[in-house]
mmCIF file of C-alpha atoms in Angstrom:
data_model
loop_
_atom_site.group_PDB
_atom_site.id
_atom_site.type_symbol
_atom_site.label_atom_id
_atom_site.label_comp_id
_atom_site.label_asym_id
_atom_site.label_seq_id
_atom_site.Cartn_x
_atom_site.Cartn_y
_atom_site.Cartn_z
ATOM 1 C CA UNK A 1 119.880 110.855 97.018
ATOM 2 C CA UNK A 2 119.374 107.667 94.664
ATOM 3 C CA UNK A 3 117.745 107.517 91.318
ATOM 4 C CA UNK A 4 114.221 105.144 91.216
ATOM 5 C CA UNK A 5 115.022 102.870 88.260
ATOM 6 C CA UNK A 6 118.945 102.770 88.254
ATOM 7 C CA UNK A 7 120.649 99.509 87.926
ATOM 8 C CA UNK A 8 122.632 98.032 90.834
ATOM 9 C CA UNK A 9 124.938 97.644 88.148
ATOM 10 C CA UNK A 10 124.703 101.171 86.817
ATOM 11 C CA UNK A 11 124.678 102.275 90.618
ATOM 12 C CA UNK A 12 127.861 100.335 91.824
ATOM 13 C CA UNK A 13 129.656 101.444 88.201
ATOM 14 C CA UNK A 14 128.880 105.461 89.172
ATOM 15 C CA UNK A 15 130.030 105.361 92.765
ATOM 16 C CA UNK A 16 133.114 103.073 92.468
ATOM 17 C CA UNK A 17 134.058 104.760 89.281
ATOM 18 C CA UNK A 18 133.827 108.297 91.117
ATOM 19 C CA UNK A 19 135.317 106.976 94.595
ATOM 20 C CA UNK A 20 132.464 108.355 95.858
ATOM 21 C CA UNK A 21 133.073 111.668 95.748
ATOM 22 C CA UNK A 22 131.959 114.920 93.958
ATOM 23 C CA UNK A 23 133.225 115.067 90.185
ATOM 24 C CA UNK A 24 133.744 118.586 90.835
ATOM 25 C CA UNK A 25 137.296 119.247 90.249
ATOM 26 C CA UNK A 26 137.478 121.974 92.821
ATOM 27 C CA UNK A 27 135.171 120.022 95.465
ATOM 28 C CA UNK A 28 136.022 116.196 95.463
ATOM 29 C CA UNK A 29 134.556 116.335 98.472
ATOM 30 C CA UNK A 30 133.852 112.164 100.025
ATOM 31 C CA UNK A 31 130.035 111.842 99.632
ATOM 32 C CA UNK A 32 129.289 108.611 102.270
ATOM 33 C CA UNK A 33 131.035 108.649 105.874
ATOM 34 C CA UNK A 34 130.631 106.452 108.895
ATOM 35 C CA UNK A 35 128.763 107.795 111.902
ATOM 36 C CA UNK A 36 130.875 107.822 114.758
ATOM 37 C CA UNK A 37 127.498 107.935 116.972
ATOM 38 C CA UNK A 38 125.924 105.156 114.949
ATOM 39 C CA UNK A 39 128.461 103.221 113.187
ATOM 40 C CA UNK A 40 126.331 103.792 110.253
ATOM 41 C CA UNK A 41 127.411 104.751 106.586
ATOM 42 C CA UNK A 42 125.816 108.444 106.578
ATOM 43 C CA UNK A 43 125.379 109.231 102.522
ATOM 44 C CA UNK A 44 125.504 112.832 101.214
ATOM 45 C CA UNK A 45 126.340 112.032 97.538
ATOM 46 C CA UNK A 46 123.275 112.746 95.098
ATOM 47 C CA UNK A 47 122.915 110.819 91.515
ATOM 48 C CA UNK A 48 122.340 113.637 89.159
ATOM 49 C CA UNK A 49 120.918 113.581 86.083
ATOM 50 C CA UNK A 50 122.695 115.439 83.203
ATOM 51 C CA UNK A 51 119.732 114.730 80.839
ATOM 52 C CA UNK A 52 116.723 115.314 83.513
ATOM 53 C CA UNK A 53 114.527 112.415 83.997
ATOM 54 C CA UNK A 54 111.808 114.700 82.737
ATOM 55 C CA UNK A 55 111.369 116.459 79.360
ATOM 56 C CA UNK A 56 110.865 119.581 81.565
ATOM 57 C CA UNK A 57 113.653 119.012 83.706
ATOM 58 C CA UNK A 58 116.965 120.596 83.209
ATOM 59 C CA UNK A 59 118.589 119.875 79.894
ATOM 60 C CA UNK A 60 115.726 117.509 79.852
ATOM 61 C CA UNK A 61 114.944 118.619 76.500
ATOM 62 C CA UNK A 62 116.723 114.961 74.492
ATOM 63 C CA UNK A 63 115.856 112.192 72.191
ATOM 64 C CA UNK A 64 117.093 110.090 75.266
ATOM 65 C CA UNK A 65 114.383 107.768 76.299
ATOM 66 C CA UNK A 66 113.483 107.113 79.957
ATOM 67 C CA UNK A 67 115.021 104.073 80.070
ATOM 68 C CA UNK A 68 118.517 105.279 79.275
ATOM 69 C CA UNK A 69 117.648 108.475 81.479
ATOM 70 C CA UNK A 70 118.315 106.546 84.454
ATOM 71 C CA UNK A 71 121.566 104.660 83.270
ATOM 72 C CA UNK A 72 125.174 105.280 84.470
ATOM 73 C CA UNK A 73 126.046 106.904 81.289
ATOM 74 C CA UNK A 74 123.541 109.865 81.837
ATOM 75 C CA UNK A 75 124.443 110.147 85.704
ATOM 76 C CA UNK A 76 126.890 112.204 87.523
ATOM 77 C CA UNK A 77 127.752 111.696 91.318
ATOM 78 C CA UNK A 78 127.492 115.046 93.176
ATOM 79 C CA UNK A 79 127.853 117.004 96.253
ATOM 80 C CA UNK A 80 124.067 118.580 96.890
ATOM 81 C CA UNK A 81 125.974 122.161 96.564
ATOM 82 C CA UNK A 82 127.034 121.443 92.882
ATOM 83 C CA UNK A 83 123.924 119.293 92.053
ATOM 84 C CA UNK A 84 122.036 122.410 93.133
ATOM 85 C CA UNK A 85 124.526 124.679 90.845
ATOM 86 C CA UNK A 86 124.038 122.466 87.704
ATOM 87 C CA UNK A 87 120.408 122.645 88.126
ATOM 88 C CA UNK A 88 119.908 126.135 88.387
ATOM 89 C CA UNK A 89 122.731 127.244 85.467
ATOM 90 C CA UNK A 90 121.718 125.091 82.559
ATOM 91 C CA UNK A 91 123.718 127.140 79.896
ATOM 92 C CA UNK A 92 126.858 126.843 81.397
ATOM 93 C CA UNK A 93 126.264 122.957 82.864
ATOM 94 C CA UNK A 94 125.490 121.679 79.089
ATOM 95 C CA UNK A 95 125.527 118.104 78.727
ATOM 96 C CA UNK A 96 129.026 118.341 76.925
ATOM 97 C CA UNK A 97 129.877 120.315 80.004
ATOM 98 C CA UNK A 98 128.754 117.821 82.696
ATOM 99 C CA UNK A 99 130.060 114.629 80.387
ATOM 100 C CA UNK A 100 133.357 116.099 80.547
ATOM 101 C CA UNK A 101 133.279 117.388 84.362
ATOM 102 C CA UNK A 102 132.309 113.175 84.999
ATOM 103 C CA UNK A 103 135.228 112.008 82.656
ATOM 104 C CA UNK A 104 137.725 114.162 84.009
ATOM 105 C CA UNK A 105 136.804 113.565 87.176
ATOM 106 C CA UNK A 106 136.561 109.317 87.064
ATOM 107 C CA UNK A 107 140.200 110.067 85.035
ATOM 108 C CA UNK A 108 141.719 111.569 88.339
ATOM 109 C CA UNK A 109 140.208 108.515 90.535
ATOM 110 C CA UNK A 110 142.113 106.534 87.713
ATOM 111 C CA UNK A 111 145.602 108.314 87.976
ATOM 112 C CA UNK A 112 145.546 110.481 91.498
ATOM 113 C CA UNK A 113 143.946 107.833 93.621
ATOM 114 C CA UNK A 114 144.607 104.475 91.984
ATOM 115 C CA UNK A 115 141.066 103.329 91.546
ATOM 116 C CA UNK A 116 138.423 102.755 88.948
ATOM 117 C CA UNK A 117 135.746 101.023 89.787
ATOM 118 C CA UNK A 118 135.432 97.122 91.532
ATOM 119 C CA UNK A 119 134.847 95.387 88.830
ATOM 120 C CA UNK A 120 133.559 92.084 91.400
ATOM 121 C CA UNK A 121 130.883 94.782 92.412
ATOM 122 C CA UNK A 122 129.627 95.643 89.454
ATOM 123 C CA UNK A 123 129.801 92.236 88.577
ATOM 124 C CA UNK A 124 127.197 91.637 91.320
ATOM 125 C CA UNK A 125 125.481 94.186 90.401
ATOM 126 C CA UNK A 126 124.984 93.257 86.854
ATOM 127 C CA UNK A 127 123.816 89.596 88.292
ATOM 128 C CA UNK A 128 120.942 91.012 90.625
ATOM 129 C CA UNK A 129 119.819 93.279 88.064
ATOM 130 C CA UNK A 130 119.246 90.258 85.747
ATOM 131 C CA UNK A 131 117.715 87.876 88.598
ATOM 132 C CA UNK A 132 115.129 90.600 89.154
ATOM 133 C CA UNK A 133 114.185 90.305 85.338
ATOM 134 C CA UNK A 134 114.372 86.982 85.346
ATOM 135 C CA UNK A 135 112.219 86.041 88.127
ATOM 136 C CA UNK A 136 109.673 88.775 86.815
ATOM 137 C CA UNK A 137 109.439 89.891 90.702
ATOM 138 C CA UNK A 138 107.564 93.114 89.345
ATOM 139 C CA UNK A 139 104.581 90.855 88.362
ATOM 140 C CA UNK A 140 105.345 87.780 91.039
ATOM 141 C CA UNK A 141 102.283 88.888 92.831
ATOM 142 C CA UNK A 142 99.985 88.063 89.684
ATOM 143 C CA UNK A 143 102.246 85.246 88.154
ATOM 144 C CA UNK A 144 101.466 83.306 91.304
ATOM 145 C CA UNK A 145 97.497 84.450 91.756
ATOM 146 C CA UNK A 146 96.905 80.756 90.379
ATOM 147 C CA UNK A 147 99.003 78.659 92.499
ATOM 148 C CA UNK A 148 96.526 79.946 95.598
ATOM 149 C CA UNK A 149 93.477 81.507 94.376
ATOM 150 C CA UNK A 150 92.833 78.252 92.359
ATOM 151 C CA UNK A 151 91.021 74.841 93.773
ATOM 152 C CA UNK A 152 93.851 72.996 92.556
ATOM 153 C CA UNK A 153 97.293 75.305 92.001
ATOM 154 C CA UNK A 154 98.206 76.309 88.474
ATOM 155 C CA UNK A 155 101.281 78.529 86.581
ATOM 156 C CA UNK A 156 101.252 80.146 83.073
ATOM 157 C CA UNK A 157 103.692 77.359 81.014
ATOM 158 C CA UNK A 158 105.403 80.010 79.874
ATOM 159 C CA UNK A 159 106.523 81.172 83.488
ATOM 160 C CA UNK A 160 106.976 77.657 84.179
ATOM 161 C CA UNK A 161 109.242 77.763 81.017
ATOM 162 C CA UNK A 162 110.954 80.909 82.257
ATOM 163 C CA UNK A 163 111.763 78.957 85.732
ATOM 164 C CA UNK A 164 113.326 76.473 84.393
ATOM 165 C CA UNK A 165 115.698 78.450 82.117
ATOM 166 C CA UNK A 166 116.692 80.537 85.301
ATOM 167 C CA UNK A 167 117.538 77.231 87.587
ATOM 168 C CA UNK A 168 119.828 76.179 84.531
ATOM 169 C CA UNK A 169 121.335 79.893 84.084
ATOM 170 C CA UNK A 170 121.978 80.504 87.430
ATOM 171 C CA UNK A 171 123.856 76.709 87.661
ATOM 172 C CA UNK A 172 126.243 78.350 84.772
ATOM 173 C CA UNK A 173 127.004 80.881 86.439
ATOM 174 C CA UNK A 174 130.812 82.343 87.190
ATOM 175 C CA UNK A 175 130.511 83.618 90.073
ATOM 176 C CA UNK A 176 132.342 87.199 90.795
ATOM 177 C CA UNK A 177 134.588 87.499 94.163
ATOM 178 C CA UNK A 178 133.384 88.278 97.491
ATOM 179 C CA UNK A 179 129.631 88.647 99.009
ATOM 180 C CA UNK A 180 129.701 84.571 100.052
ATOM 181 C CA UNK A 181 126.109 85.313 101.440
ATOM 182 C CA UNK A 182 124.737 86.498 98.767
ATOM 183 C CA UNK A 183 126.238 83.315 96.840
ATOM 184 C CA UNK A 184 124.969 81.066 99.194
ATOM 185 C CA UNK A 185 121.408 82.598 99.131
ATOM 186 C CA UNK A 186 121.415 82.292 95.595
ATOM 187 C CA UNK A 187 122.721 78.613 95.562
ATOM 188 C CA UNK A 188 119.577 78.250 97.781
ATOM 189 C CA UNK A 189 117.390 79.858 95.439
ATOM 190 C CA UNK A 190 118.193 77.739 92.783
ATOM 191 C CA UNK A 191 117.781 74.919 94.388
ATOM 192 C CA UNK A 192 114.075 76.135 95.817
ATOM 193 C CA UNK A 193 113.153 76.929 91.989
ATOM 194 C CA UNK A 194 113.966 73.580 91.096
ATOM 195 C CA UNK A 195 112.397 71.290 93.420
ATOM 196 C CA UNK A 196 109.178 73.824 93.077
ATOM 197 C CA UNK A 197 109.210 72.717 89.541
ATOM 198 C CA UNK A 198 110.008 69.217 89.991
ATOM 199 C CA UNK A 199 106.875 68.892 92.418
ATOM 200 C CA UNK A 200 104.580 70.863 90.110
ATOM 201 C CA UNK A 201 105.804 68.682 87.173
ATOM 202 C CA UNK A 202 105.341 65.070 89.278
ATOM 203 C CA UNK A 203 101.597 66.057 89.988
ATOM 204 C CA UNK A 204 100.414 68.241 87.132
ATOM 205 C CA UNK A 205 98.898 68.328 83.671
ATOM 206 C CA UNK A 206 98.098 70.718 80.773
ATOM 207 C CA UNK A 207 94.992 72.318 81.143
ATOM 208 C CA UNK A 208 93.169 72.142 77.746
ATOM 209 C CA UNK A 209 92.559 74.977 75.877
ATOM 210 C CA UNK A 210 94.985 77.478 78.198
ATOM 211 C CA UNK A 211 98.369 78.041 78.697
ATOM 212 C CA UNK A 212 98.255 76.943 82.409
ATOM 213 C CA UNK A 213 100.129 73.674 84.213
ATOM 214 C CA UNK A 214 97.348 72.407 87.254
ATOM 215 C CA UNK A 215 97.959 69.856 89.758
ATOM 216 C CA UNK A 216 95.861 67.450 88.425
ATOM 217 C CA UNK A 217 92.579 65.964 90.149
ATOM 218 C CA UNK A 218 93.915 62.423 90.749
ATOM 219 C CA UNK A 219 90.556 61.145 92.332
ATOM 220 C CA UNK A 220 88.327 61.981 89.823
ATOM 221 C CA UNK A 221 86.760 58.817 88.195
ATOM 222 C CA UNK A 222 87.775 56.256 90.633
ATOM 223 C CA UNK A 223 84.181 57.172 93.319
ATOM 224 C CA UNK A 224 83.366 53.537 92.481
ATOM 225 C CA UNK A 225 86.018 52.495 94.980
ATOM 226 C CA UNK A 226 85.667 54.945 98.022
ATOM 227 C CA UNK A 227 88.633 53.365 99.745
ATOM 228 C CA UNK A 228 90.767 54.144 96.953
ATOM 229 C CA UNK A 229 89.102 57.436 96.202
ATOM 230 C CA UNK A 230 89.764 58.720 99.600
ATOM 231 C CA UNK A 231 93.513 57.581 99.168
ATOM 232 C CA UNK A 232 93.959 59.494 95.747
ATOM 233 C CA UNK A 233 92.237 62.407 97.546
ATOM 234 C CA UNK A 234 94.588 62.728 100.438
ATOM 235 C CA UNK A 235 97.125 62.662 97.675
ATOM 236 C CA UNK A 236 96.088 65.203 95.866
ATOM 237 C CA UNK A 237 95.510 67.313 99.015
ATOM 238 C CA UNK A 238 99.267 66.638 100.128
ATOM 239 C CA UNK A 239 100.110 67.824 96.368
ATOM 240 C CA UNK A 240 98.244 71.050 96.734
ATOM 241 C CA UNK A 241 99.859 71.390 100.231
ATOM 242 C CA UNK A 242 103.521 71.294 98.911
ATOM 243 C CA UNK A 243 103.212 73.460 96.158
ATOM 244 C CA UNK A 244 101.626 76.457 97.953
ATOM 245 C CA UNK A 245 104.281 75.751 101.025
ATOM 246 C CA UNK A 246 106.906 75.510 98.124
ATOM 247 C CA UNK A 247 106.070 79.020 96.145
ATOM 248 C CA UNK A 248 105.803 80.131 99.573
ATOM 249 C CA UNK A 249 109.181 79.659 100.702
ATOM 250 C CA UNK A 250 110.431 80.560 97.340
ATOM 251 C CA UNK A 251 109.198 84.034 98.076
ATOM 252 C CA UNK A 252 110.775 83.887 101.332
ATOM 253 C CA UNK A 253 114.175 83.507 99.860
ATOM 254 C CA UNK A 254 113.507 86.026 97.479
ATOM 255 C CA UNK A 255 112.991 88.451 100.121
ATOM 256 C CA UNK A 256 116.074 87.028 102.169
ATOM 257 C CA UNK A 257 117.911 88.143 99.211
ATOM 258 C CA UNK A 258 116.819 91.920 98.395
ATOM 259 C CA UNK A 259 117.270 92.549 102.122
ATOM 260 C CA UNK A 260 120.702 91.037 101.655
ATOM 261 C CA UNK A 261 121.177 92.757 98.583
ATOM 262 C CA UNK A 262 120.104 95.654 100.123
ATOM 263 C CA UNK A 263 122.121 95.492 103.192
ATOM 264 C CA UNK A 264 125.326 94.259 101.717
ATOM 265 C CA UNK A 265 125.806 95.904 97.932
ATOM 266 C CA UNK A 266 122.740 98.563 97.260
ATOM 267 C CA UNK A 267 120.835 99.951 99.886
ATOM 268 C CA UNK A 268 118.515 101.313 97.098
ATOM 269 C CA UNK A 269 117.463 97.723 95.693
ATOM 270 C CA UNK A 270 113.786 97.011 95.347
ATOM 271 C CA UNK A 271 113.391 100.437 97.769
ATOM 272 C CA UNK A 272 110.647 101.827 95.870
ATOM 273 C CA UNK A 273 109.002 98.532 94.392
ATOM 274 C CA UNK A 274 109.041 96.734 98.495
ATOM 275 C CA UNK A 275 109.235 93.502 99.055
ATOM 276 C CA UNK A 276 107.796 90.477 97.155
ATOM 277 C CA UNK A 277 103.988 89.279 97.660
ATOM 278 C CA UNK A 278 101.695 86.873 97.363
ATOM 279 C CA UNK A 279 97.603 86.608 97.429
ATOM 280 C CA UNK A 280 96.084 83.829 99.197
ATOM 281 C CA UNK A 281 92.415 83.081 100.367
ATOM 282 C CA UNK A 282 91.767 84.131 104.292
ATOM 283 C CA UNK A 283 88.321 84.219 105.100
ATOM 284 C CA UNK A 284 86.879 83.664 101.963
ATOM 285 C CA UNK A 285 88.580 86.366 100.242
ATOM 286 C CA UNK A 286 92.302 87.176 98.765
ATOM 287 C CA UNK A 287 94.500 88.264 101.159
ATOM 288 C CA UNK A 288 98.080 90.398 100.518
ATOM 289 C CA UNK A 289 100.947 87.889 102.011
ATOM 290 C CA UNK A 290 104.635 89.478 102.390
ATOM 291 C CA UNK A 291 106.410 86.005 103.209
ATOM 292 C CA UNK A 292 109.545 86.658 105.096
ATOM 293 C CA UNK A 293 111.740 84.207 107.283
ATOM 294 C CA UNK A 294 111.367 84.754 111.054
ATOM 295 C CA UNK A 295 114.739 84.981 113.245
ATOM 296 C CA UNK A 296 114.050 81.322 114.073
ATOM 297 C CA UNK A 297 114.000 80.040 110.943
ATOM 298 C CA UNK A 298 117.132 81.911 109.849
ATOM 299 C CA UNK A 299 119.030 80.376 113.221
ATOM 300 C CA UNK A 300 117.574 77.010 112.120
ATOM 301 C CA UNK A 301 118.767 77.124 108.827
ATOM 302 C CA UNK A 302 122.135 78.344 109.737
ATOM 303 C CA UNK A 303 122.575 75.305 111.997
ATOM 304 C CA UNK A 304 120.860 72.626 109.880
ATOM 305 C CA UNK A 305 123.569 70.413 107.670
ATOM 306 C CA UNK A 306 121.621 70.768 104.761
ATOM 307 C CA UNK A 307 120.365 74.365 104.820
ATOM 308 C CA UNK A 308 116.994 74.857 103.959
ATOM 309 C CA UNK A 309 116.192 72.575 101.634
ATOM 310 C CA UNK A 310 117.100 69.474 103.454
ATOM 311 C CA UNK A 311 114.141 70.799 105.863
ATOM 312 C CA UNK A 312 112.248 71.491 102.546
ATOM 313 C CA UNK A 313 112.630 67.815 101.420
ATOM 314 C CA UNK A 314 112.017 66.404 104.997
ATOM 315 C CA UNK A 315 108.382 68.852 105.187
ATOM 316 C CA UNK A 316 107.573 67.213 101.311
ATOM 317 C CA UNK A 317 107.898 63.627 102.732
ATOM 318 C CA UNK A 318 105.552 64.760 105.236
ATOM 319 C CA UNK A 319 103.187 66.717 103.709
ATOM 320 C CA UNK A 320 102.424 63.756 100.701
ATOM 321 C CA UNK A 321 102.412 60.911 103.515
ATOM 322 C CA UNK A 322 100.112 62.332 105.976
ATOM 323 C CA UNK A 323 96.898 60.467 105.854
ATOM 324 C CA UNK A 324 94.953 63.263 108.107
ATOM 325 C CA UNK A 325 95.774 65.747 104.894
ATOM 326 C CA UNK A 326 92.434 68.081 104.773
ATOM 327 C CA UNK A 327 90.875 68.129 101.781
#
């Protein structure tokens, strides 16, 4: 049973550290298997709390806030039997007792079993815990509202801001061993952030008097030439066009990766907060999106040359030459 609100990080430290297995000294018993029916890792291990998540929870009685409730250093990986047995005892399971029933325990994985943790995993873990702040994907659904529930798309300069800092953080980054897909999404990622600022920045202005970036109205002012007017109009259509079909396969790839993430390092990832979404006008009225990639576009990128945002750049070109652009 996984804890809402624990780190991947704190998550892959706990189970690696523990060999996933009871920290019971007399129990050790392995807490995930593989179904021989299914093939499927079959998890029995439960993430205990020594301080309960709850001021009326066991031992939940602490100065501890909520935050660090859910951290590695307050969690012990159990059997149900023995998470059951802590519960129900409190006096003799004491928070002492349970920190030194985990230390003991990770100390024999250390010495008996020759392990201690992957430190490449919780490497990953710590760098999906930080894109997921980064990217604010708890408030994605609002931070975009603007870019389609707006005439002409806007963003809050200081997400804009925020963007920007991420595209040039994540092109720092050293990357830990292993999970090449998860690498390569990322790499893909980046590269969707930055030409979705680079086209917001090429066609948009400071609104006065708020802290938003719009695609700016291009035609406006030049009616006395209806030739040209239409031209700038169609331009500014094409603008619109790109942006939305930009944050909207930004999204995509941020759901590519949590269902990677989730498949590959921690099923529990995003589990209780779901995938990313967007609002955009159907029908006169805002509409709930959850953009995802169909099976044909993830066969299409796979066999394109230049992944997905060769197709992105190739779509751009067409979207801001298209003279039949609606307005």
């Amino acid at each position: 049973m996984g804890i809402a609100g624990m780190s991947v990080r704190d998550r892959k430290m706990l189970w690696g550290r523990s060999a996933s297995r009871c920290a019971f000294a007399d129990c050790r018993i392995p807490l995930a298997d593989v179904s021989d029916l299914t093939s499927r890792a079959v998890i029995i291990g439960e993430e205990a709390h020594m301080v309960a998540k709850e001021p009326d929870g066991p031992r939940g009685d602490s100065p501890l806030d909520a935050r660090r409730r859910n951290e590695y250093s307050n969690i012990i990986l159990l059997c149900p039997t023995h998470h059951s047995t802590i519960d129900k005892d409190v006096a003799v399971y004491s928070i002492p007792r349970l920190i030194e029933v985990k230390s003991a325990h990770e100390d024999w994985v250390r010495t008996s079993l020759h392990q201690g943790g992957d430190l490449a995993e919780e490497q990953w873990g710590q760098l999906v815990d930080a894109i997921a702040t980064r990217l604010q994907w708890q408030n994605w659904e609002v931070l975009f509202q603007p870019v389609f529930g707006r005439k002409s798309p806007a963003i809050d300069y200081a997400y804009f801001e925020e963007l920007t800092q991420f595209a040039q953080w994540l092109m720092r980054r050293i990357w830990p061993t292993g999970h090449t897909e998860l690498r390569r999404q990322l790499e893909m990622l980046r590269r969707l952030v930055t030409l979705f600022l680079d086209t917001f920045d090429e066609s948009a202005h400071m609104e006065p008097g708020r802290a938003l970036i719009q695609v700016e109205h291009i035609y406006r002012g030049s009616e006395h030439d209806p030739e040209h007017h239409a031209l700038l109009k169609r331009q500014w259509a094409g603008n619109v066009h790109a942006i939305r079909e930009l944050a909207l396969d930004l999204t995509r790839s941020c759901n590519l990766f949590i269902a990677t993430v989730q498949r590959n390092l921690d099923a529990r990832f995003m589990f209780d907060e779901g995938l990313i979404a967007v609002q955009i006008p159907l029908s006169g009225e805002m509409r709930v999106l959850v953009p995802e990639y169909s099976r044909a576009d993830l066969d299409e990128l796979s066999a394109c040359e230049g992944g997905l945002t060769s197709r992105v750049h190739e779509a751009l070109a067409s979207w801001r030459s298209d003279d039949g652009s609606s307005d």
